[in-house]
XYZ file of C-alpha atoms in Angstrom:
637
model
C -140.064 -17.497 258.781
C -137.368 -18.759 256.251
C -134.790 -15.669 254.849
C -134.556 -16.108 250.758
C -133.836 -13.636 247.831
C -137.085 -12.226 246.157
C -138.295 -14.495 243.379
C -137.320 -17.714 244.897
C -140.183 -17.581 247.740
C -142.088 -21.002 247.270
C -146.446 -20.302 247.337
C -149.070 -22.231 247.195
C -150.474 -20.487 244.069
C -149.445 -22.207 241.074
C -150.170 -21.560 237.652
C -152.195 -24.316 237.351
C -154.332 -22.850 240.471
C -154.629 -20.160 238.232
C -155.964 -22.407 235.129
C -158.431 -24.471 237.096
C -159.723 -22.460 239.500
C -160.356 -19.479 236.929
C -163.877 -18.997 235.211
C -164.768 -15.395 234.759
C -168.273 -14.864 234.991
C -170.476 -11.937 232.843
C -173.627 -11.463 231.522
C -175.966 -12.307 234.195
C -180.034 -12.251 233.494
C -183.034 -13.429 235.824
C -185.192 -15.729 233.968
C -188.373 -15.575 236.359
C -186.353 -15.681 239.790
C -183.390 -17.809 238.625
C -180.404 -16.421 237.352
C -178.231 -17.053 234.312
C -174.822 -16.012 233.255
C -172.082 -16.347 230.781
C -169.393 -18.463 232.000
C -165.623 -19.255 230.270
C -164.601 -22.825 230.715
C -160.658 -22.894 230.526
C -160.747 -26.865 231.130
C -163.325 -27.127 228.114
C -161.077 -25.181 225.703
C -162.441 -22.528 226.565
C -165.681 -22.087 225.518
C -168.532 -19.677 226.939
C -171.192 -21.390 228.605
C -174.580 -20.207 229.951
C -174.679 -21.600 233.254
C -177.344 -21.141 236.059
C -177.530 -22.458 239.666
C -179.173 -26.118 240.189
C -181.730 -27.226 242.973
C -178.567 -28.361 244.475
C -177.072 -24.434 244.593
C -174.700 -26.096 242.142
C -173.621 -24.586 238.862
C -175.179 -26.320 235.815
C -175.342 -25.799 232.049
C -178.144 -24.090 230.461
C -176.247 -24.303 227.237
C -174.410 -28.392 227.172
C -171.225 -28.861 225.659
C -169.494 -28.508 223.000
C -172.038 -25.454 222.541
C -169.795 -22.106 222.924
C -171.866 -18.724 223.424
C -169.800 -16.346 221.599
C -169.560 -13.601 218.549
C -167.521 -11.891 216.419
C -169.065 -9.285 215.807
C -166.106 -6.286 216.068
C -164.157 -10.173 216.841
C -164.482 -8.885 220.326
C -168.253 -9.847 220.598
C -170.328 -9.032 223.280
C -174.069 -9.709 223.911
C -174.343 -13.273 222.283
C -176.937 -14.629 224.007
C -180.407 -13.859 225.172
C -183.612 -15.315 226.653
C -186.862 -15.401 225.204
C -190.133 -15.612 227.786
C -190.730 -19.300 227.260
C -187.074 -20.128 228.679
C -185.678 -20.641 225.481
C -182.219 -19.792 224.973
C -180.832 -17.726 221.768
C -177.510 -17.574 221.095
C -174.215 -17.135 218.743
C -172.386 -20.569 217.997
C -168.884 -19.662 217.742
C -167.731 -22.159 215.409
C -170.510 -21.206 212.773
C -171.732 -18.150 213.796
C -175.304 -18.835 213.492
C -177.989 -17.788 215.437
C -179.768 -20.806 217.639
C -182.424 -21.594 219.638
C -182.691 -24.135 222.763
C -185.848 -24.382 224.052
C -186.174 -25.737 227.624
C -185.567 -29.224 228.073
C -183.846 -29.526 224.510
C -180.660 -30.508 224.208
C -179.757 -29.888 220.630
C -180.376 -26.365 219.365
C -182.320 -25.438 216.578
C -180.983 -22.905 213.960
C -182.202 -19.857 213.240
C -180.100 -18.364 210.598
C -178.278 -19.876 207.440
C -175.218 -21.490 207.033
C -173.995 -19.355 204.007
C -173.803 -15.433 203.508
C -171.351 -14.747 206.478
C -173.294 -13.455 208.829
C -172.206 -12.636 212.414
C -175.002 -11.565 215.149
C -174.517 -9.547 218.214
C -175.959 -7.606 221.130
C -178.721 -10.141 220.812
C -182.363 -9.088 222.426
C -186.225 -10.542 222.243
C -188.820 -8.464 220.964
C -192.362 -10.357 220.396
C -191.429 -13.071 218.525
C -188.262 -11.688 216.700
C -184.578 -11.348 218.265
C -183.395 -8.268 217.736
C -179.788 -8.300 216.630
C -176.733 -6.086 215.279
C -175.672 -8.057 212.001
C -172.326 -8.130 210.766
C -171.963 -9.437 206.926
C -168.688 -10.609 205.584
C -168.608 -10.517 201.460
C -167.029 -8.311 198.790
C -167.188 -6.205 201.465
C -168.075 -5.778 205.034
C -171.234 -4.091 206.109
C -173.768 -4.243 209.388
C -177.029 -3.445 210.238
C -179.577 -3.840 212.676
C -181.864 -6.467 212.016
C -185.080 -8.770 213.302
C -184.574 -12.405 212.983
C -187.838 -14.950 213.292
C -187.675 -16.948 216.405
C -189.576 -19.685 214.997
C -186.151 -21.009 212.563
C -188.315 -19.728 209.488
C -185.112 -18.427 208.334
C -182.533 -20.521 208.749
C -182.543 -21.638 205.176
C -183.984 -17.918 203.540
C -181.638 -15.527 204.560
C -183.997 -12.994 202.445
C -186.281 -13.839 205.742
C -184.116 -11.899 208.294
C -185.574 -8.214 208.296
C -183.193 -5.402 207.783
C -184.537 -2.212 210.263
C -181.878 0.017 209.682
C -178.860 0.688 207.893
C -176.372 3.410 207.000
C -173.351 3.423 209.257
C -170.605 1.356 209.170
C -170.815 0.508 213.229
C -174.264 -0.062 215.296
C -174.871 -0.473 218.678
C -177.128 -0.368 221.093
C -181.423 -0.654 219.411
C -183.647 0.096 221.771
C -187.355 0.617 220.476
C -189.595 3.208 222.043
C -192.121 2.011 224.585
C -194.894 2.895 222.193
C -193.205 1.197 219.491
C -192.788 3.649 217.002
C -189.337 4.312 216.863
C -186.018 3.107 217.266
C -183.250 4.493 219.247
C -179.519 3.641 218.172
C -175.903 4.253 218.276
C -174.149 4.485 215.309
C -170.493 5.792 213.848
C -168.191 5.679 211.037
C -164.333 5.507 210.195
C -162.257 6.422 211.434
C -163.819 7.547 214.929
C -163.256 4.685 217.572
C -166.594 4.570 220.224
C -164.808 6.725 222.668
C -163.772 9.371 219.979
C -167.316 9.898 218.833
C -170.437 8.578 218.054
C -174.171 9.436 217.184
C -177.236 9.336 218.741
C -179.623 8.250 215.930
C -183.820 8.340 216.233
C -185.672 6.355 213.113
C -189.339 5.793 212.710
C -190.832 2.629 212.071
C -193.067 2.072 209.225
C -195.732 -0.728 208.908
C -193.382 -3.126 207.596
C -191.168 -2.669 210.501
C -188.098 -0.903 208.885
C -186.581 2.788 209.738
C -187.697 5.627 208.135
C -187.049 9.500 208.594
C -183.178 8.306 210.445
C -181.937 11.535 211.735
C -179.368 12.359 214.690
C -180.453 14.175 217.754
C -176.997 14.218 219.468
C -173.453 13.151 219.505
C -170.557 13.829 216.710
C -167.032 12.946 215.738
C -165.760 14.504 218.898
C -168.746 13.233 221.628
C -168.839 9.808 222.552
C -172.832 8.542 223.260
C -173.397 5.433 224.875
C -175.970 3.361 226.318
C -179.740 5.031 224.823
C -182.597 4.012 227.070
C -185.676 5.630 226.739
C -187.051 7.694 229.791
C -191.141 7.500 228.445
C -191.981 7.330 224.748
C -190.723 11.070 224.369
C -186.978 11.675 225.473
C -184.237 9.084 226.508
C -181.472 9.116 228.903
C -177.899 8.733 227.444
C -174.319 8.991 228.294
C -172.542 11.662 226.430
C -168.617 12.857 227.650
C -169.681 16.441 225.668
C -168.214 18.166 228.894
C -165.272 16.209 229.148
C -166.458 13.440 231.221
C -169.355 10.518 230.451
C -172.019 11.885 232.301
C -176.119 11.353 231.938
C -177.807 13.164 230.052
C -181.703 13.425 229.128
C -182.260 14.049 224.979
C -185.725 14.779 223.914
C -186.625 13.088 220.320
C -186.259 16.714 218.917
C -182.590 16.713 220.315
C -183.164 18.952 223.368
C -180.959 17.806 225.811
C -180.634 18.395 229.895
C -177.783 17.863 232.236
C -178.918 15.395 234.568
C -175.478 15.551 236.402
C -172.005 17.436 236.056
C -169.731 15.125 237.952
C -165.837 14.905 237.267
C -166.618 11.155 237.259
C -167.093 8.423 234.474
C -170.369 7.107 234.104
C -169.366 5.374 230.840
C -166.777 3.891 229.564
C -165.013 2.453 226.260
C -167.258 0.434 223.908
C -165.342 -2.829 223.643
C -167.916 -5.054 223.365
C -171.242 -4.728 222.839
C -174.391 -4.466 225.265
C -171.916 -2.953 227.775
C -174.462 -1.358 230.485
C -173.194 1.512 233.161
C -176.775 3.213 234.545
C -179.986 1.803 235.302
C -183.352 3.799 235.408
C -185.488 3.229 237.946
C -188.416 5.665 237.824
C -187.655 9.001 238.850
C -183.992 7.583 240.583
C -180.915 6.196 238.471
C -178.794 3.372 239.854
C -175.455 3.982 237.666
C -171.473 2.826 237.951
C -169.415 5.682 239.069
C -165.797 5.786 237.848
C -162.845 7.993 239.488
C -160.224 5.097 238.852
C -162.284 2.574 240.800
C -165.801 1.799 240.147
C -168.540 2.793 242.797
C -172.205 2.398 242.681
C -174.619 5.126 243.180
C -178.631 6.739 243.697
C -179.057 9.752 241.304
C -182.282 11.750 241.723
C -182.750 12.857 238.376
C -184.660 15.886 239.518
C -182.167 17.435 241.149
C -178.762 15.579 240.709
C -177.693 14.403 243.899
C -175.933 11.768 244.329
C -176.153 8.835 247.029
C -173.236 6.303 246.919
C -174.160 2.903 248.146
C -171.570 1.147 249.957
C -170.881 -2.328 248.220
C -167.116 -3.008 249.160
C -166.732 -3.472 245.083
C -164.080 -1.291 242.905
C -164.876 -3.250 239.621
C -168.485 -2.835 238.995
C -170.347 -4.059 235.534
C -174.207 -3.451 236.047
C -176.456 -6.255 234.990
C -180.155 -6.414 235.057
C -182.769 -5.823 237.779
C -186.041 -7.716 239.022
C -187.568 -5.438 241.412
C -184.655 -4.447 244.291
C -182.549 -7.003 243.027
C -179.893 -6.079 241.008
C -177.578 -8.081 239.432
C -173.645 -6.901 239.728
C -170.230 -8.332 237.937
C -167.230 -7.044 239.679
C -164.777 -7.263 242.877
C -162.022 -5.541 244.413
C -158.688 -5.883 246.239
C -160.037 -8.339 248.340
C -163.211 -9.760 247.132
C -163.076 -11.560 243.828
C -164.478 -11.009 240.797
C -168.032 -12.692 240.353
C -171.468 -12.241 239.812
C -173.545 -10.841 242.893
C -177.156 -9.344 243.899
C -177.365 -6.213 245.531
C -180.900 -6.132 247.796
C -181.624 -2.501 247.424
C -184.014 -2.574 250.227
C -181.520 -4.165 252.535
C -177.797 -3.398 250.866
C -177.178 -7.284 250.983
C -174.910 -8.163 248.773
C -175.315 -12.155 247.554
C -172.622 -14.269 245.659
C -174.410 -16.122 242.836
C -171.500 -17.562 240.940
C -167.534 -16.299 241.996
C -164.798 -16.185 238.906
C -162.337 -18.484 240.792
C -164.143 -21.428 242.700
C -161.511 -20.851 245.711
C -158.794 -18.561 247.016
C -155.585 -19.218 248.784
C -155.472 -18.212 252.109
C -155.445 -14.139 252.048
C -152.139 -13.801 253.965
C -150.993 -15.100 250.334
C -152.842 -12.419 248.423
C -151.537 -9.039 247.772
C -152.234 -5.725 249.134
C -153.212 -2.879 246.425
C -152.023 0.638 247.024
C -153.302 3.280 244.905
C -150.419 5.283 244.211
C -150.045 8.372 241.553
C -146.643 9.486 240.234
C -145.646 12.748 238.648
C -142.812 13.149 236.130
C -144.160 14.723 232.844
C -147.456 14.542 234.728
C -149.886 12.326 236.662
C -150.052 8.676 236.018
C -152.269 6.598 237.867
C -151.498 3.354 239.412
C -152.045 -0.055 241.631
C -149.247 -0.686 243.491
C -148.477 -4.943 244.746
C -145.960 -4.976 247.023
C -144.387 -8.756 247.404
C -146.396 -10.716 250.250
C -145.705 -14.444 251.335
C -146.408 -14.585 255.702
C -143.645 -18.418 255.408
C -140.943 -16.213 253.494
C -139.143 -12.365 253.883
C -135.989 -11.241 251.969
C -132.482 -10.537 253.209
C -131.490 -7.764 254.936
C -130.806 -4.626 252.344
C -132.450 -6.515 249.254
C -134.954 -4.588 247.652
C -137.282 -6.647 244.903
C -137.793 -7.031 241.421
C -140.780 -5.546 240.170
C -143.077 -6.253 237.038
C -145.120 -3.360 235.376
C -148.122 -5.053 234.130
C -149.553 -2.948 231.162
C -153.146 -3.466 229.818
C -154.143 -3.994 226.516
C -156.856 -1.460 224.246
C -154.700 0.905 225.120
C -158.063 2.631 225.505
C -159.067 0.580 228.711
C -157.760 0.659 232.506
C -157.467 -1.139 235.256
C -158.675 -1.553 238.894
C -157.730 -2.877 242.446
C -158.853 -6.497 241.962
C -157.949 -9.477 243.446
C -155.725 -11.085 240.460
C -154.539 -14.680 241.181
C -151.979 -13.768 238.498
C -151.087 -10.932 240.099
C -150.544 -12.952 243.626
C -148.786 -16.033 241.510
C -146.143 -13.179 241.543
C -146.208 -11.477 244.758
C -146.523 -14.831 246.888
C -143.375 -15.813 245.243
C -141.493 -12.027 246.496
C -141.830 -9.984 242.702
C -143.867 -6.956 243.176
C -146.143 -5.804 240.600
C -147.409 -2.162 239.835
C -150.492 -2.021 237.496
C -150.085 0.986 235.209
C -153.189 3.407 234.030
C -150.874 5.142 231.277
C -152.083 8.394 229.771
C -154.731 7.128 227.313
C -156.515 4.875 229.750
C -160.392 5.372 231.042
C -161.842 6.144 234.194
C -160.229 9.874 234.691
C -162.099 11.545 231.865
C -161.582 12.409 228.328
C -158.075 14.807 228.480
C -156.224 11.864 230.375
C -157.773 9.659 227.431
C -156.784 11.902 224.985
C -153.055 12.386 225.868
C -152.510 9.229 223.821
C -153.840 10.606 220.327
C -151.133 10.830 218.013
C -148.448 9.477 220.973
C -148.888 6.059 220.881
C -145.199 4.390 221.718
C -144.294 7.763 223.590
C -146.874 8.564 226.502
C -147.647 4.969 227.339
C -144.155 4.710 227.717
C -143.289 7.285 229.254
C -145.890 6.878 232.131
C -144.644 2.882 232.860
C -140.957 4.304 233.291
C -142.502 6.892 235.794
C -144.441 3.961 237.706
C -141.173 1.504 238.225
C -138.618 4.641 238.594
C -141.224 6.390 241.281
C -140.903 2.616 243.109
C -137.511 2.581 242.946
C -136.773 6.366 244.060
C -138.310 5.332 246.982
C -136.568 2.652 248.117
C -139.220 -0.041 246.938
C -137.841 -1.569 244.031
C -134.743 -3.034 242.547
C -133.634 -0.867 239.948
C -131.503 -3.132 238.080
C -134.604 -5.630 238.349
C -137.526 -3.909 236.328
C -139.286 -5.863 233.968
C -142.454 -5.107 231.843
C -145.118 -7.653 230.115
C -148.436 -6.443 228.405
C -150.964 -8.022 226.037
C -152.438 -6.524 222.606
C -151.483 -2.963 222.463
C -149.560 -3.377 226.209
C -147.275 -5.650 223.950
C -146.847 -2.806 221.767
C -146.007 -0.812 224.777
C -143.247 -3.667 226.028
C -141.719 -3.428 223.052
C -141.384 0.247 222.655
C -139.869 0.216 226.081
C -137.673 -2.315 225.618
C -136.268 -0.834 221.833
C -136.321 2.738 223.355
C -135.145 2.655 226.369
C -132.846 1.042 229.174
C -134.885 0.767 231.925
C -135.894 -2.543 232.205
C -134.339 -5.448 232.520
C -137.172 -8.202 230.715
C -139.991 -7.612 228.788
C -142.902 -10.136 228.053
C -145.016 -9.650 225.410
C -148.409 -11.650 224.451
C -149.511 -11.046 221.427
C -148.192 -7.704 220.979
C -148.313 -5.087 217.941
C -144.474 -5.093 216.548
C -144.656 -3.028 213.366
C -147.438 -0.482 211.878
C -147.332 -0.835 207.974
C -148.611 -4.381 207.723
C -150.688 -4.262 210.816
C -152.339 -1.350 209.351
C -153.255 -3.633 206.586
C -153.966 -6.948 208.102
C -156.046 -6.228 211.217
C -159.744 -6.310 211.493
C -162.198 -3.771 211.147
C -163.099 -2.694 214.235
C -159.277 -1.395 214.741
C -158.434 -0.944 211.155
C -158.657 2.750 211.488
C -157.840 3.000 215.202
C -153.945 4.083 214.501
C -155.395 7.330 212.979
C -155.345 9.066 216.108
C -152.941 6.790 218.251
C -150.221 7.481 215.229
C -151.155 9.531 212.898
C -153.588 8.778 209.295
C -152.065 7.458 206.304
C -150.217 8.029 203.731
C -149.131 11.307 205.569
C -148.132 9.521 208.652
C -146.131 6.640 207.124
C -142.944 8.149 207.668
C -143.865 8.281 211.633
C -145.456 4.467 211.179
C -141.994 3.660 210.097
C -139.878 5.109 212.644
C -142.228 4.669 215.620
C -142.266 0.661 215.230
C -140.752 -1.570 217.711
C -139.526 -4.026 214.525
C -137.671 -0.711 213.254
C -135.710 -0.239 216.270
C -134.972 -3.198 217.366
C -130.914 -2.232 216.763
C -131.031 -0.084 219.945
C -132.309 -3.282 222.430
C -130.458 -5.577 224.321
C -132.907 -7.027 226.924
C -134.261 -10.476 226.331
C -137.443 -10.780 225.120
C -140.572 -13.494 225.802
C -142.665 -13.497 223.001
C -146.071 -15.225 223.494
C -149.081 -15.590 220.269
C -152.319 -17.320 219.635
C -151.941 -18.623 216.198
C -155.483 -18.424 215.211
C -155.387 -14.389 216.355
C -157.646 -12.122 214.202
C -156.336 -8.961 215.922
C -153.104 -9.105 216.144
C -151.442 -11.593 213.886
C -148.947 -14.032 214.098
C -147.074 -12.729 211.601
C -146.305 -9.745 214.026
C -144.912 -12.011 216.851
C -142.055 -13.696 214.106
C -141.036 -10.641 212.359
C -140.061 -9.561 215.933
C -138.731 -13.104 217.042
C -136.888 -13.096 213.328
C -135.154 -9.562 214.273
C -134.115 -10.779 218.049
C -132.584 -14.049 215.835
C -130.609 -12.191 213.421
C -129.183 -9.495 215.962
C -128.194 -12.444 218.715
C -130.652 -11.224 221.504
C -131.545 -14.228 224.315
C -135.607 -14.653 223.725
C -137.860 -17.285 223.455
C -140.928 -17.368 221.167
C -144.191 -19.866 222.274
C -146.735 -20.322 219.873
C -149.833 -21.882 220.717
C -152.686 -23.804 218.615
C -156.081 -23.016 218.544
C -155.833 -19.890 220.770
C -156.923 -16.350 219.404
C -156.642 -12.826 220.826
C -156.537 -14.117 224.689
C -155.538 -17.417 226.269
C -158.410 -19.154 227.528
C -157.385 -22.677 227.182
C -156.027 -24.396 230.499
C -153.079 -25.685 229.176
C -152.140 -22.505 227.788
C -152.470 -20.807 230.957
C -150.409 -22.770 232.516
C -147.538 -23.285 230.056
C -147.293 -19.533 229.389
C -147.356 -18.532 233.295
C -144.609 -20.446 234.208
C -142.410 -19.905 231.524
C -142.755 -16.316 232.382
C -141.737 -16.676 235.629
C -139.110 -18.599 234.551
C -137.982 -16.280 232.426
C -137.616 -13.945 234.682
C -135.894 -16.142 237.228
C -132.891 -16.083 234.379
C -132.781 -12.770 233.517
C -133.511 -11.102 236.885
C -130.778 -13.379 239.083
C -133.289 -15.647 240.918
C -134.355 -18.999 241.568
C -138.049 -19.592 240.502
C -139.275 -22.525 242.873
C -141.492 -25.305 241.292
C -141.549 -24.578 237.597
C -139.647 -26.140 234.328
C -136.895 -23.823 233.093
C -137.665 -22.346 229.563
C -134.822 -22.461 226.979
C -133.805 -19.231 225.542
C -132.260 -18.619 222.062
């Protein structure tokens, strides 16, 4: 055992370990009794590609390079590919956009949709001899639909060729046609509700022709979020509705009569990110659904009655995929089992890796320990809790250790125990890390979700100061030696901590929100109205845009500052990275900005991975009075 300060331990998880050995996994489908999934490729640039198991038990592509399965639909995607019953594989090219087919044994794709009219497909599904598709369509203005494309290519050249079923809302999700075939079940909403605020339930009938007719809604509203449709019998469907505070089941008739199938202060939904995002299964007269309560479980509901069977599965992150017979297929992992793409034998409770996220794991005396801790200040906030672990290296006597609060992005998501080798890059080298489920996040129903609406920059903060001054009231943490680094809206978060308040001593931001005004203006659609309940709506608000900003207040700071951006971000824009960088300049604060090429709203490209991980750490090495081991110093201006 060798005695050195926390932060200078040497592991054997480096950030390249975290670039090469990374591919998260989603998305899986049986096709007959093989199984497919959606795989990211860090050392291809990170493309998506659709992957199955060889004879050799070896992953192989379905879909060959440079082929990338991905949309933009809502630029976050979701649902871009899909099989058809020959084999064939339909997907989203994300260079183009397009719709294509590969049919088995092909390697080149044919098209399916044109070239021109800016079209962008998602939550892509086979029905007969048509996919099934949510449209996006970028021209003098921005609409979507749901729509039927031919499967045969007839319109890749006649865009007047793909069918429009239904229209009428600014934001679809989620057809699913009746088993008789006469209607069409779908989510829809408007601006400026976000998924989780509220949605409807609409029911459409379909004429001869194949479009809607007679659209009406038979639940949901601006303040009840509806997720997931799937029809029960050709009469009533089962949905997930958070109407009594929490995403629960319920049954809706197609007259709008609805039934409780369970009153459980759980989550058995979540927020609509991307699209096709599946939490229940129904399997006759039982439901196999995701229960959330902070971590994920899997349960039996009896619809009759209600009851509820959990099924033990050893996973905390749980993503449902789809089922052939007993077999189910499951994304997800916990504090020590990585993420990855399983099958649950319901007969037997066997659980079976298909196809892990990392392709190996350090030795687990190297991997952290997650502690589910809650601390109270204002009120509860939720945490995971990595204390520093490395078996070759302990501290001096009396040191206590730096610690990092990560904060996740949304701000309308959460987090779970998981094994993170980013999280264990940091606790194998003695920095402990506390993942943060601030007031706004999912899993503990819609009041602790709501306690963000119109406190953006306050609650979020608030709750991250509780986390690392709870760990250091008790003797666990360094106070001098709290940092902070968050992506997306956790960036925002960074920086509102950093510019209004004292309590940290280095924040790290990727591709965080720095200012309101122009963001308002330049970010996508999805998100454009978002701010009216994390702020406030505009004009009437702009006063609170103003003064709320991290850009506006960056007089008060005087912690350094790691700024990290995509340049080709949609979401978040460059632009929001240098005014912040430009402000640190001009008031002499020690930073360092890193702008990388060719990534967007995420880092998936291996070299960016690894360039960005270590200059963190070294960054922190400076600031926090410690000797990183192994890794390039970054100049700071």
């Amino acid at each position: 055992m060798t005695i050195s300060p926390y932060g200078s331990w040497r592991s054997p998880i480096s950030a390249h370990d975290l670039a090469a050995s990374g591919h998260p996994v989603s998305g899986g489908v049986w096709v007959g009794d093989d199984v497919w999934w959606l795989e990211l490729r860090p050392s291809e640039g990170g493309r998506l590609a659709v992957r199955t198991n060889g004879d050799d038990g070896a992953p192989v592509d379905v879909l060959p390079a440079p082929w990338n399965a991905r949309t933009r639909v809502h630029e976050y995607g979701g649902g871009a590919w899909t099989v058809a019953a020959d084999r064939a594989l339909v997907f989203a090219e994300f260079t183009d956009q397009r719709l294509y087919r590969l049919d088995a044994g092909s390697e080149v794709p044919m098209p399916l949709t044109p070239a021109e009219g800016g079209f962008r497909f998602g939550e892509l599904s086979i029905r007969g001899d048509e996919v099934i598709a949510v449209r996006e369509t970028h021209g003098e203005s921005l609409t979507r639909d749901i729509v039927a494309v031919p499967l045969d290519g007839s319109a890749a050249d006649a865009a007047g060729d793909i069918r429009s079923i239904v229209s009428g809302a600014h934001f679809f999700a989620y057809p699913r046609f009746s088993p008789d075939g006469r209607r069409l079940a779908f989510v829809a909403w408007d601006h400026p509700q976000m998924p989780w605020d509220g949605t409807e339930l609409r029911l459409a009938d379909l004429a001869d022709d194949g479009t809607a007719r007679n659209v009406r809604t038979i639940a949901g509203s601006a303040t009840e979020s509806v997720l997931q449709p799937e029809w029960a019998d050709d009469d009533s469907l089962l949905v997930v509705s958070d109407r009594d505070g929490w995403w629960n089941l319920v049954a809706v008739a197609v007259d709008g009569a609805r039934t409780d199938v369970l009153t459980d202060e759980a989550e058995y939904g979540g927020a609509l990110w991307t699209l096709g995002l599946c939490w229940f299964d129904l399997q006759g007269d039982r439901i196999l659904a995701a229960r959330t309560q902070g971590d994920d479980s899997l349960v039996l509901i009896d619809r009759a009655s209600g009851t509820i069977e959990p099924l033990d599965t050893g996973l905390t992150t749980i993503s449902l995929g789809a089922r052939n017979g007993d077999r189910v297929l499951l994304t997800g992992g916990s504090s020590v089992l990585p993420a990855g793409l399983r099958i649950l034998d319901l007969g037997t409770g066997a659980l079976e890796d298909v196809r892990l996220g990392v392709d190996a794991l350090p030795d687990a005396a190297y991997l952290p320990l997650a502690e589910s801790r809650t601390f109270t200040a204002n009120r509860d906030v939720h945490t995971f809790v990595y204390p520093p672990r490395n078996p070759d290296f302990e501290a001096p006597e009396g040191e206590l250790p730096p610690y990092i609060a990560f904060v996740h992005g949304g701000p309308t998501s959460r987090v779970s125990a998981a094994v993170s080798l980013t999280v264990a890059y940091f606790t194998s080298r003695g920095i402990g890390v506390v993942d943060v489920n601030y007031g706004g996040s999912t899993g503990y129903g819609r009041e602790y979700r709501e306690r963000l609406r119109g406190q953006w920059g306050v609650v979020d903060v608030e709750d991250t100061i509780a986390a690392v001054l709870g760990l250091a009231d008790a003797g666990l943490a360094d106070r001098a030696r709290l940092a902070i680094r968050g992506g997306s809206a956790g960036g925002w978060t960074v920086l509102s901590a950093l510019t209004g308040s004292e309590v940290f001593a280095a924040g790290a931001s990727y591709y965080g929100v720095a200012e309101l005004s122009q963001f308002a203006l330049d970010t996508h659609d999805f998100e454009s109205r978002y701010l009216d309940g994390l702020i406030g709506a505009l004009p009437a608000a702009a006063d609170l845009y103003e003064s709320r900003a991290p850009l506006n207040n960056v007089h008060r700071l005087s912690t350094p500052v790691l700024l990290l951006q995509g340049l080709d971000d949609p979401i978040v824009p460059p632009s929001q990275a240098e005014l912040f960088r430009d402000a640190l300049v001009a008031k002499g604060i020690p930073h360092a900005y890193l702008a990388f090429e060719g990534e967007s709203h995420g880092f998936r490209r291996a070299s960016t991975i690894v360039s960005a991980t270590e200059a963190e750490l070294s960054f922190y090495g400076q600031v926090m009075r410690f000797e990183p081991a192994d890794v390039p110093t970054l100049p700071l201006d």
